[in-house]
XYZ file of C-alpha atoms in Angstrom:
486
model
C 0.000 0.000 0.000
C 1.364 3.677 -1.307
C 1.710 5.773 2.006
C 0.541 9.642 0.706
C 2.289 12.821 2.497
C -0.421 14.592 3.671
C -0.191 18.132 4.388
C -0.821 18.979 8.311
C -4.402 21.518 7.943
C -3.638 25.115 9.345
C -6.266 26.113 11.579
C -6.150 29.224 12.911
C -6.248 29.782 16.525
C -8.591 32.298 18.181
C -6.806 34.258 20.397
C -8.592 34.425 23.945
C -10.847 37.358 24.660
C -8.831 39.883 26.537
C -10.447 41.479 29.865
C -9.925 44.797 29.898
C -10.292 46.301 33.636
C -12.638 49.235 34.652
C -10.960 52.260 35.059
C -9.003 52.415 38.060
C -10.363 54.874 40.955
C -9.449 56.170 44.320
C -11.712 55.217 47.078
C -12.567 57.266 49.898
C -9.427 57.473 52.525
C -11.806 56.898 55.703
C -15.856 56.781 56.573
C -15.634 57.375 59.918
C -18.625 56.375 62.069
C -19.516 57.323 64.174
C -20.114 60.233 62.446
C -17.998 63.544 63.326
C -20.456 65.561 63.989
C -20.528 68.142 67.056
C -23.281 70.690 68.723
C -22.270 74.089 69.502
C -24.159 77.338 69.355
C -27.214 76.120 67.895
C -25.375 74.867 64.832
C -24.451 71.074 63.728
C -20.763 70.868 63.093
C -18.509 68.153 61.055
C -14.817 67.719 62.271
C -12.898 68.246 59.028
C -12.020 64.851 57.556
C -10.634 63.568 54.183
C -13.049 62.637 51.097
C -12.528 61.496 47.244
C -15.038 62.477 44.946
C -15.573 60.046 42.298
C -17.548 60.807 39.278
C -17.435 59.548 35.280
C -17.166 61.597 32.443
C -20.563 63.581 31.581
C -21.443 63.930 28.512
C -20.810 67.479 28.224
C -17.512 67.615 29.656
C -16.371 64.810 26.321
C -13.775 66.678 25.104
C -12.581 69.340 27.478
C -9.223 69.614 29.393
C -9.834 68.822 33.134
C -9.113 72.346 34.397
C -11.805 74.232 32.272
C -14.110 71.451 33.641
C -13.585 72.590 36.975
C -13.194 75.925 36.906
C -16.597 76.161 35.170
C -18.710 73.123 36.930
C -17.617 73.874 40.439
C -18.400 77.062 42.748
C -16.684 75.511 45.892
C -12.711 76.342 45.160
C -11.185 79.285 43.279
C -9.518 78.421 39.880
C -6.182 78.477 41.138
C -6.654 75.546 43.625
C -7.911 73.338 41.237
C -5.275 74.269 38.824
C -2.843 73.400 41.890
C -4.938 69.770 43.290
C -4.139 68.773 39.541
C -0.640 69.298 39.527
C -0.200 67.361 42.351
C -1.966 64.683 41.932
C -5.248 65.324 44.079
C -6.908 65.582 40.692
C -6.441 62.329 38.561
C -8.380 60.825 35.652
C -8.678 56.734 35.851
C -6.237 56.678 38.803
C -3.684 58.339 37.288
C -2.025 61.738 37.467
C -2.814 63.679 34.231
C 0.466 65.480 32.283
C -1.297 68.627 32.247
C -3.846 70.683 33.000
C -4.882 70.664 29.615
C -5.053 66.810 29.324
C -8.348 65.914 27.284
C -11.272 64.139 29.248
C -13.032 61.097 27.271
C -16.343 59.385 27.428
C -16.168 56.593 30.087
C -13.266 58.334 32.191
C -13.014 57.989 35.819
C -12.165 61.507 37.664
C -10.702 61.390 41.431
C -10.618 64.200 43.732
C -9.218 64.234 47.359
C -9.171 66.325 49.638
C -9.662 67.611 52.858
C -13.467 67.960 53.053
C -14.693 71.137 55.308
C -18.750 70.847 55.587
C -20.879 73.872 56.591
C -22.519 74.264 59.712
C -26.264 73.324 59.394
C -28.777 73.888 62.654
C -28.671 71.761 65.216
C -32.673 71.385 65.379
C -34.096 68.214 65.016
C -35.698 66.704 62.099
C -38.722 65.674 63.267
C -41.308 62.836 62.710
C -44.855 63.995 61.215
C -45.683 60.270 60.752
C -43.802 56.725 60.129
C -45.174 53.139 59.492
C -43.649 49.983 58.129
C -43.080 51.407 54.241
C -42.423 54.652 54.983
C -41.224 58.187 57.197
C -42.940 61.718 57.144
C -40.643 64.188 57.981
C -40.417 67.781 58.810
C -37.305 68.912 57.222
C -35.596 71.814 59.358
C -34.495 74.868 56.908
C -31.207 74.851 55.665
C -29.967 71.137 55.832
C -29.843 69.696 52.238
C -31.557 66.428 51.116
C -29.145 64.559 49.958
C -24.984 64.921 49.717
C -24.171 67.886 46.911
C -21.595 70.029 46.995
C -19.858 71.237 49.596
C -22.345 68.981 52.222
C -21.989 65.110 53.211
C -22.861 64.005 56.414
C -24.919 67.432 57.154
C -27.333 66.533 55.063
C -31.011 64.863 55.398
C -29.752 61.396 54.285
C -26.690 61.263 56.316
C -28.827 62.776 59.447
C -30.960 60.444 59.547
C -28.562 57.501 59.090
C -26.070 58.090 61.675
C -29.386 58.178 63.616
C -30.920 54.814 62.656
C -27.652 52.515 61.681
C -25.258 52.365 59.496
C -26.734 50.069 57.239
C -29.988 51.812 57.056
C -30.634 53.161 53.811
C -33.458 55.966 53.635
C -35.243 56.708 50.348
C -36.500 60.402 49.683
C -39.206 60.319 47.338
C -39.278 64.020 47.033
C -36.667 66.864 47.233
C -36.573 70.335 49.074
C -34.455 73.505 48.184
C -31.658 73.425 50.715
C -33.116 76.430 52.579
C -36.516 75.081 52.299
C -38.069 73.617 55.250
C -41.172 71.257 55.889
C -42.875 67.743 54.727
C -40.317 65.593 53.431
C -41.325 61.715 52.678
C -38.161 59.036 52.974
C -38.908 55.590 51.848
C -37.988 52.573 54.232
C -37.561 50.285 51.188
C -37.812 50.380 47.076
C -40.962 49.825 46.374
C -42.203 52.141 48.631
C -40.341 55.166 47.669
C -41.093 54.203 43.956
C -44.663 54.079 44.493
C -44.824 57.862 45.910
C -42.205 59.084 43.664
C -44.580 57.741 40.836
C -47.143 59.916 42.345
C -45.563 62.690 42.263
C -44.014 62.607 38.771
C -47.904 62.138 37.713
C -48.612 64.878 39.617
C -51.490 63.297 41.644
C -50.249 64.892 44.737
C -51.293 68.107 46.033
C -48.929 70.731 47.959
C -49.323 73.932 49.597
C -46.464 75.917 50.947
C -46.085 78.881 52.855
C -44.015 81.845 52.290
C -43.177 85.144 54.258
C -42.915 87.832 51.413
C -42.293 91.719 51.454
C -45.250 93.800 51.088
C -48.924 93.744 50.993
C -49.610 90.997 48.729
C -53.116 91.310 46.380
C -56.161 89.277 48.280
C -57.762 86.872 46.427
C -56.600 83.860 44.099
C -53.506 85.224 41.990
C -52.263 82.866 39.212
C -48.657 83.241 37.937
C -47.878 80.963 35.147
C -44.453 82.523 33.803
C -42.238 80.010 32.399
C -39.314 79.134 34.350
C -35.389 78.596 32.910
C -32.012 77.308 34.503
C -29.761 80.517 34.056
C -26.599 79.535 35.898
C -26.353 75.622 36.955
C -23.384 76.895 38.556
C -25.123 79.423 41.507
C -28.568 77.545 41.347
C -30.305 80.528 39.689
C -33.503 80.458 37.722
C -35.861 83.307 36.412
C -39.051 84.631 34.813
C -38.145 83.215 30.971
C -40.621 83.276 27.918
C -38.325 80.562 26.850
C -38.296 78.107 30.131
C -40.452 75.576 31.015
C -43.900 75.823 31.742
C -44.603 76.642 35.402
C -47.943 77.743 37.338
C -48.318 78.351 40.850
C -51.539 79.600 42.735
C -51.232 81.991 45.498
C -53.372 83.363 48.234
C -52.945 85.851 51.047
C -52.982 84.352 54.617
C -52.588 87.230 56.529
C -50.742 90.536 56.100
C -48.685 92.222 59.077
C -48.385 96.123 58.321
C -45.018 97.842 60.428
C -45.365 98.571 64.050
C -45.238 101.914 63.210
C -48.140 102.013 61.221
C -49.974 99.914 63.749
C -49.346 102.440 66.593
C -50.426 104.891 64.592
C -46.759 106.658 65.340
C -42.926 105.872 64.984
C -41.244 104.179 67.239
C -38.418 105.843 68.785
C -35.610 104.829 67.467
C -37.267 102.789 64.737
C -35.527 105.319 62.069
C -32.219 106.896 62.021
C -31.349 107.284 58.553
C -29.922 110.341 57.502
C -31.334 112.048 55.021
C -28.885 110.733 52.162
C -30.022 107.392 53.448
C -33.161 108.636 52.915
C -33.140 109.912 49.421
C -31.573 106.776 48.238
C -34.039 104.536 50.074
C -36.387 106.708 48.055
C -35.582 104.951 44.787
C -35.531 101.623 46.154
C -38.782 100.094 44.933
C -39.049 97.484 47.246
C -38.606 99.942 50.002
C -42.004 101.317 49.843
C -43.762 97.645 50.265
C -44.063 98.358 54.136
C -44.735 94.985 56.354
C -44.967 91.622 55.317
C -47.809 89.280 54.005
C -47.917 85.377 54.321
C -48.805 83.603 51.474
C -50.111 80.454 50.591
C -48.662 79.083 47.535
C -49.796 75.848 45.500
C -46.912 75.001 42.690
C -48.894 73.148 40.092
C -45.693 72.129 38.137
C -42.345 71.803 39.839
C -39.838 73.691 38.510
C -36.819 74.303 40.477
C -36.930 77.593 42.606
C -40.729 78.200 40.871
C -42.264 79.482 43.760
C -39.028 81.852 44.950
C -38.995 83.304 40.682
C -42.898 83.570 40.588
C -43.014 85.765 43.849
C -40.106 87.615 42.851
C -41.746 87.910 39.233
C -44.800 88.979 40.895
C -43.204 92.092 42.857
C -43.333 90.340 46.181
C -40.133 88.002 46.764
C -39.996 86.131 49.625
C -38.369 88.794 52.688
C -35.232 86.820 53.599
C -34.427 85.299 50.062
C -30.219 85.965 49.644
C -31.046 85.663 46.087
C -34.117 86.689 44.665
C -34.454 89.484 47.177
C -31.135 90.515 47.159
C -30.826 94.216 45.704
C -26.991 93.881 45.272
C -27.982 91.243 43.072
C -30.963 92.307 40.892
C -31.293 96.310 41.594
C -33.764 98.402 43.419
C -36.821 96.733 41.212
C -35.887 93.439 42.532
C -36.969 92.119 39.019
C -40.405 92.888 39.504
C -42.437 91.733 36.257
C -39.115 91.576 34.355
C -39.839 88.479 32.174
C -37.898 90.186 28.660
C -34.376 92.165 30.293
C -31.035 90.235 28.516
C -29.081 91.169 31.739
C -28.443 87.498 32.939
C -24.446 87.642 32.598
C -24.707 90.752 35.010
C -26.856 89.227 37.410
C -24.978 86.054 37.321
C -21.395 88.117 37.735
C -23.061 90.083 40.857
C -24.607 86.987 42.618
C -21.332 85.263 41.892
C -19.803 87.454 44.739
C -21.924 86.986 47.150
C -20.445 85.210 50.896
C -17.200 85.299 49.680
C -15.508 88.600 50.509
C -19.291 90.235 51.595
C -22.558 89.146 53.225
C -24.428 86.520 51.313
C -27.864 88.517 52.299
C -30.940 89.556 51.077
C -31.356 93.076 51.161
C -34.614 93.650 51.248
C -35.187 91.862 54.333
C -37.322 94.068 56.787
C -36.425 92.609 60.270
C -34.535 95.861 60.618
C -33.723 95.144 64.455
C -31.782 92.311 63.579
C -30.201 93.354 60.263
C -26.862 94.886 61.233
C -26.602 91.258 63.871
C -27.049 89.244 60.797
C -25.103 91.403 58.372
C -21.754 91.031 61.104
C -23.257 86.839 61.634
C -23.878 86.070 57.885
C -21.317 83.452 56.910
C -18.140 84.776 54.835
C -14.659 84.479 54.859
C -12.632 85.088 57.459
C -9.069 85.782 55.529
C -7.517 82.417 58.241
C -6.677 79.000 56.622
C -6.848 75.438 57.191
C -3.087 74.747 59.018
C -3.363 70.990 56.986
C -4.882 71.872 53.513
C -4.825 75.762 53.694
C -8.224 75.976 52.517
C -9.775 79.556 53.239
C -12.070 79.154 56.028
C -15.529 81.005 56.476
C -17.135 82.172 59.630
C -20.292 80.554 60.975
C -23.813 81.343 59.226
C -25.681 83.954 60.578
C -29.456 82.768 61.531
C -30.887 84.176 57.609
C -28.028 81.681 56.116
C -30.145 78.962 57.626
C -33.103 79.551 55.763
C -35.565 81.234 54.520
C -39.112 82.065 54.840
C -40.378 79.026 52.895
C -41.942 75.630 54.166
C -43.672 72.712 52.469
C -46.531 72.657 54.900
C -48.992 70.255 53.436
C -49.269 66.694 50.746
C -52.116 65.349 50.022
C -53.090 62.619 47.820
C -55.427 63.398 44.991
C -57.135 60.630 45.971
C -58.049 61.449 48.888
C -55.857 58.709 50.392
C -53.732 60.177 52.943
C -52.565 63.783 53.915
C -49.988 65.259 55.793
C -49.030 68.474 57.263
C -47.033 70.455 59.423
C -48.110 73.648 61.891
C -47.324 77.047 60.888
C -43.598 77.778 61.249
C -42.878 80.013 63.946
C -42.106 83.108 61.487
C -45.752 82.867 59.727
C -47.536 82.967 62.788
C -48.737 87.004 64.517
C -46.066 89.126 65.603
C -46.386 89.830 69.347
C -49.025 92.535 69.953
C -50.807 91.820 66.494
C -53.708 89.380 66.005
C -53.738 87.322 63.247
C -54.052 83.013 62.043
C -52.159 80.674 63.790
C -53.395 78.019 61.574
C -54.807 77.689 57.826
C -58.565 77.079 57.827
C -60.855 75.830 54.948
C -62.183 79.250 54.283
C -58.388 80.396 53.084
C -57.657 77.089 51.255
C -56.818 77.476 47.911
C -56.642 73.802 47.280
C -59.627 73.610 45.979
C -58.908 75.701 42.819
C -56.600 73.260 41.434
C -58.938 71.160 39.054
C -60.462 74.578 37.846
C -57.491 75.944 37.312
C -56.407 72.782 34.937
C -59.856 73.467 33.503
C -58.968 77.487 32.997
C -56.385 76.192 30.925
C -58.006 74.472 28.367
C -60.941 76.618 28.191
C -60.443 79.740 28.652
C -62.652 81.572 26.923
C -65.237 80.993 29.757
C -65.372 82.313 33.177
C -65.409 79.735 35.382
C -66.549 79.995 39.489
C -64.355 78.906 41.910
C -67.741 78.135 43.883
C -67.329 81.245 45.945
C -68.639 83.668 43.668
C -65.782 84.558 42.689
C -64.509 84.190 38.983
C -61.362 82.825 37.949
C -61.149 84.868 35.226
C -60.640 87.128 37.403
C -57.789 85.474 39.440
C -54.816 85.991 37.066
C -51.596 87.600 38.419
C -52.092 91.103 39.751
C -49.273 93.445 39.317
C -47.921 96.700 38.287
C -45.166 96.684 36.206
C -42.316 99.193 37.815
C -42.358 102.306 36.182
């Protein structure tokens, strides 16, 4: 038999799949627990302590160099610092320290910074319990304590509150959010499904919510309806205004109570009550805002939730809320305050005044009319005090003065549409009668504006017909009453 020579068959061989690691990141140096928190003076203090932020690439910082990102993204450290932390390393991209401050970020990288974390002082007052069963907790957020960790706040915030409270392994759930200076009903889900199920609620909007606010002036009686669009100006300082070209926003408002000045309740001056030179006098003169004597609480029912909605639409409305360091801040906006200003193109200016404000000067609102106590909380309101940290040299600011804390807004009352449950809070101390004046100490049925809503949603799809609100009074007749200025 002939033997053949066969020819061995090539076969290629597959190369193995190669695993390619995540990017590399830097985990936080330490989570100390207990927590380092510390009472004094009213306040809630953290012990400074070191942190690493870790966050991936957003999509619109793809293809920018690491410096502009934060020098344009982050309020919390001057340019130069960050130019500095990336230098030497506190700044990395995928674990590694970048060539330059000009190095490119990409889609999918990792960016690490560490450093030593100072938190603000929040209050010390509790957060207390409007109601709590197996799925969920009703809270009563105090003013000035942020939800969740942002910024230049970690463990004084809501979440971390109520966890060094409850266990370190408890994880709580808020199903919907409060402006940092914004106090009142808060709900935290105990588990998933829970906080999903009210969160879904909310998004449908099939949950009602009043809030009360403390604003300058004599506000209009009756049912005023401000539906001015709302748009994100700065991202950076959290400011929003009156914009044909935001989002649609509507909030209902009606007039609690209104609290003229002592002096026009004595029916004279009181001594000392004025001692403004005439100068002082003449320039108060042109000051708008200064002519709105005493203060009016208003109920307000957001029926979209825009962020800041109810703070633009009272400031749009020529009645900002009294102790608002931004949308009642003169400094900031001028002696009109923005009053009906829906069209002006000076965003860039407002944005470059604001900018300044509680860094080398008083982050305050300068309309605020508790005269007594304005010079206190001008020398109180938190700045900087020129010292620095001896281990990171971070400037160091003084501790917030009481209107840093919060301001005359709180979430009072939820309800479902449904008429399944409903929650709410007392007055806040600020809303209720001065001492020596009469006035609510509660909200009654007669001055709830609730009510109006589903009218209201009817107004908007028909409104070429009056419609009663079922007190005789037309809501035609209800839209927003101002003047503009000038």
């Amino acid at each position: 038999m002939a033997l053949a020579i066969v020819e061995p068959l090539h076969i290629p061989r597959e190369e193995p799949d190669v695993f390619i690691p995540p990017p590399n990141i830097i985990t936080t140096p330490c989570d100390p627990w207990p927590r380092p928190y510390h009472l004094e003076d009213g306040l809630r203090k953290v012990f400074p302590y070191h942190f690493t932020y870790n966050t991936y690439c957003k999509q619109r910082w793809r293809g920018r160099e690491i410096l502009d990102i934060f020098a344009t993204e982050f309020r919390d450290r001057p340019q130069e610092y960050y130019k500095d932390a990336i230098e030497c390393g506190r700044v990395v991209i995928n674990g590694q320290k970048v060539s330059s401050v000009h190095e490119i970020v990409k889609n999918g990288d990792v960016i690490s910074h560490t450093l030593h974390r100072h938190e603000p002082p929040v209050t010390a007052q509790p957060i207390g319990i409007v109601h709590e069963d197996n799925d969920m907790i009703v809270i009563n957020k105090p003013a000035g304590v942020p939800v969740h960790p942002a910024g230049r706040y970690n463990y004084n915030s809501v979440v971390e509150i109520m966890r060094a409270e409850r266990g370190h392994g408890w994880n709580p759930l808020p199903c919907n959010r409060l402006d940092r200076l914004t106090s009142g009903v808060m709900f935290v889900g105990k588990h998933s499904k829970a906080a999903e199920k009210l969160s879904d609620q909310i998004m449908a909007r099939t949950v009602k919510k009043e809030y009360i606010a403390r604003v300058i002036g004599d506000f209009p009686e009756g049912n005023v309806i401000c539906d001015q669009p709302v748009m994100q100006v700065s991202p950076k300082l959290g400011l929003n205004r009156a914009r044909a070209s935001g989002k649609d926003a509507k909030t209902i408002f009606k007039r609690l109570a209104y609290y003229p000045p002592a002096a026009v309740t004595n029916g004279a001056e009181p001594k000392g009550q004025d001692q403004r030179s005439e100068k002082e006098r003449q320039r108060d003169s042109k000051m708008e805002w200064k002519g709105k004597e005493g203060y009016s609480i208003v109920r307000c029912l957001p029926l979209t939730g825009r962020t800041h909605q109810i703070r633009v639409h009272l400031q749009f409305l020529g009645h900002p809320i009294s102790n608002d360091p931004i949308y009642c801040n003169q400094r900031v906006f001028g002696p009109s305050l923005a009053a009906g200003d829906a069209l002006s193109d000076n965003d860039e200016d407002i944005i470059s005044r604001l900018s300044k404000m509680g860094k080398s000067e008083a982050a305050e609102a300068m309309a605020y009319h508790d005269e007594m106590m304005e010079e206190y909380n001008k020398r109180k309101a938190e700045k900087m005090t020129g010292e620095l940290c001896a281990v990171c040299d971070t400037p160091l600011y003084s501790d917030p003065g009481p209107q840093e804390l919060g301001i005359y807004l709180h979430a009072k009352r939820y309800a479902c549409q449904d008429g399944n449950w409903d929650y709410e809070t007392p007055l806040p101390v600020w809303a209720l009668p001065p001492q020596g004046m009469s006035g609510p100490a509660t909200t009654t049925t007669e001055t709830d504006p609730m009510a109006l809503v589903d009218e209201v949603g009817e107004l908007k799809l028909d409104k070429a017909k009056p419609k009663s609100n079922g007190t005789g009074d037309s809501l035609e007749q209800s839209r927003p009453l101002w003047v503009m200025p000038g």
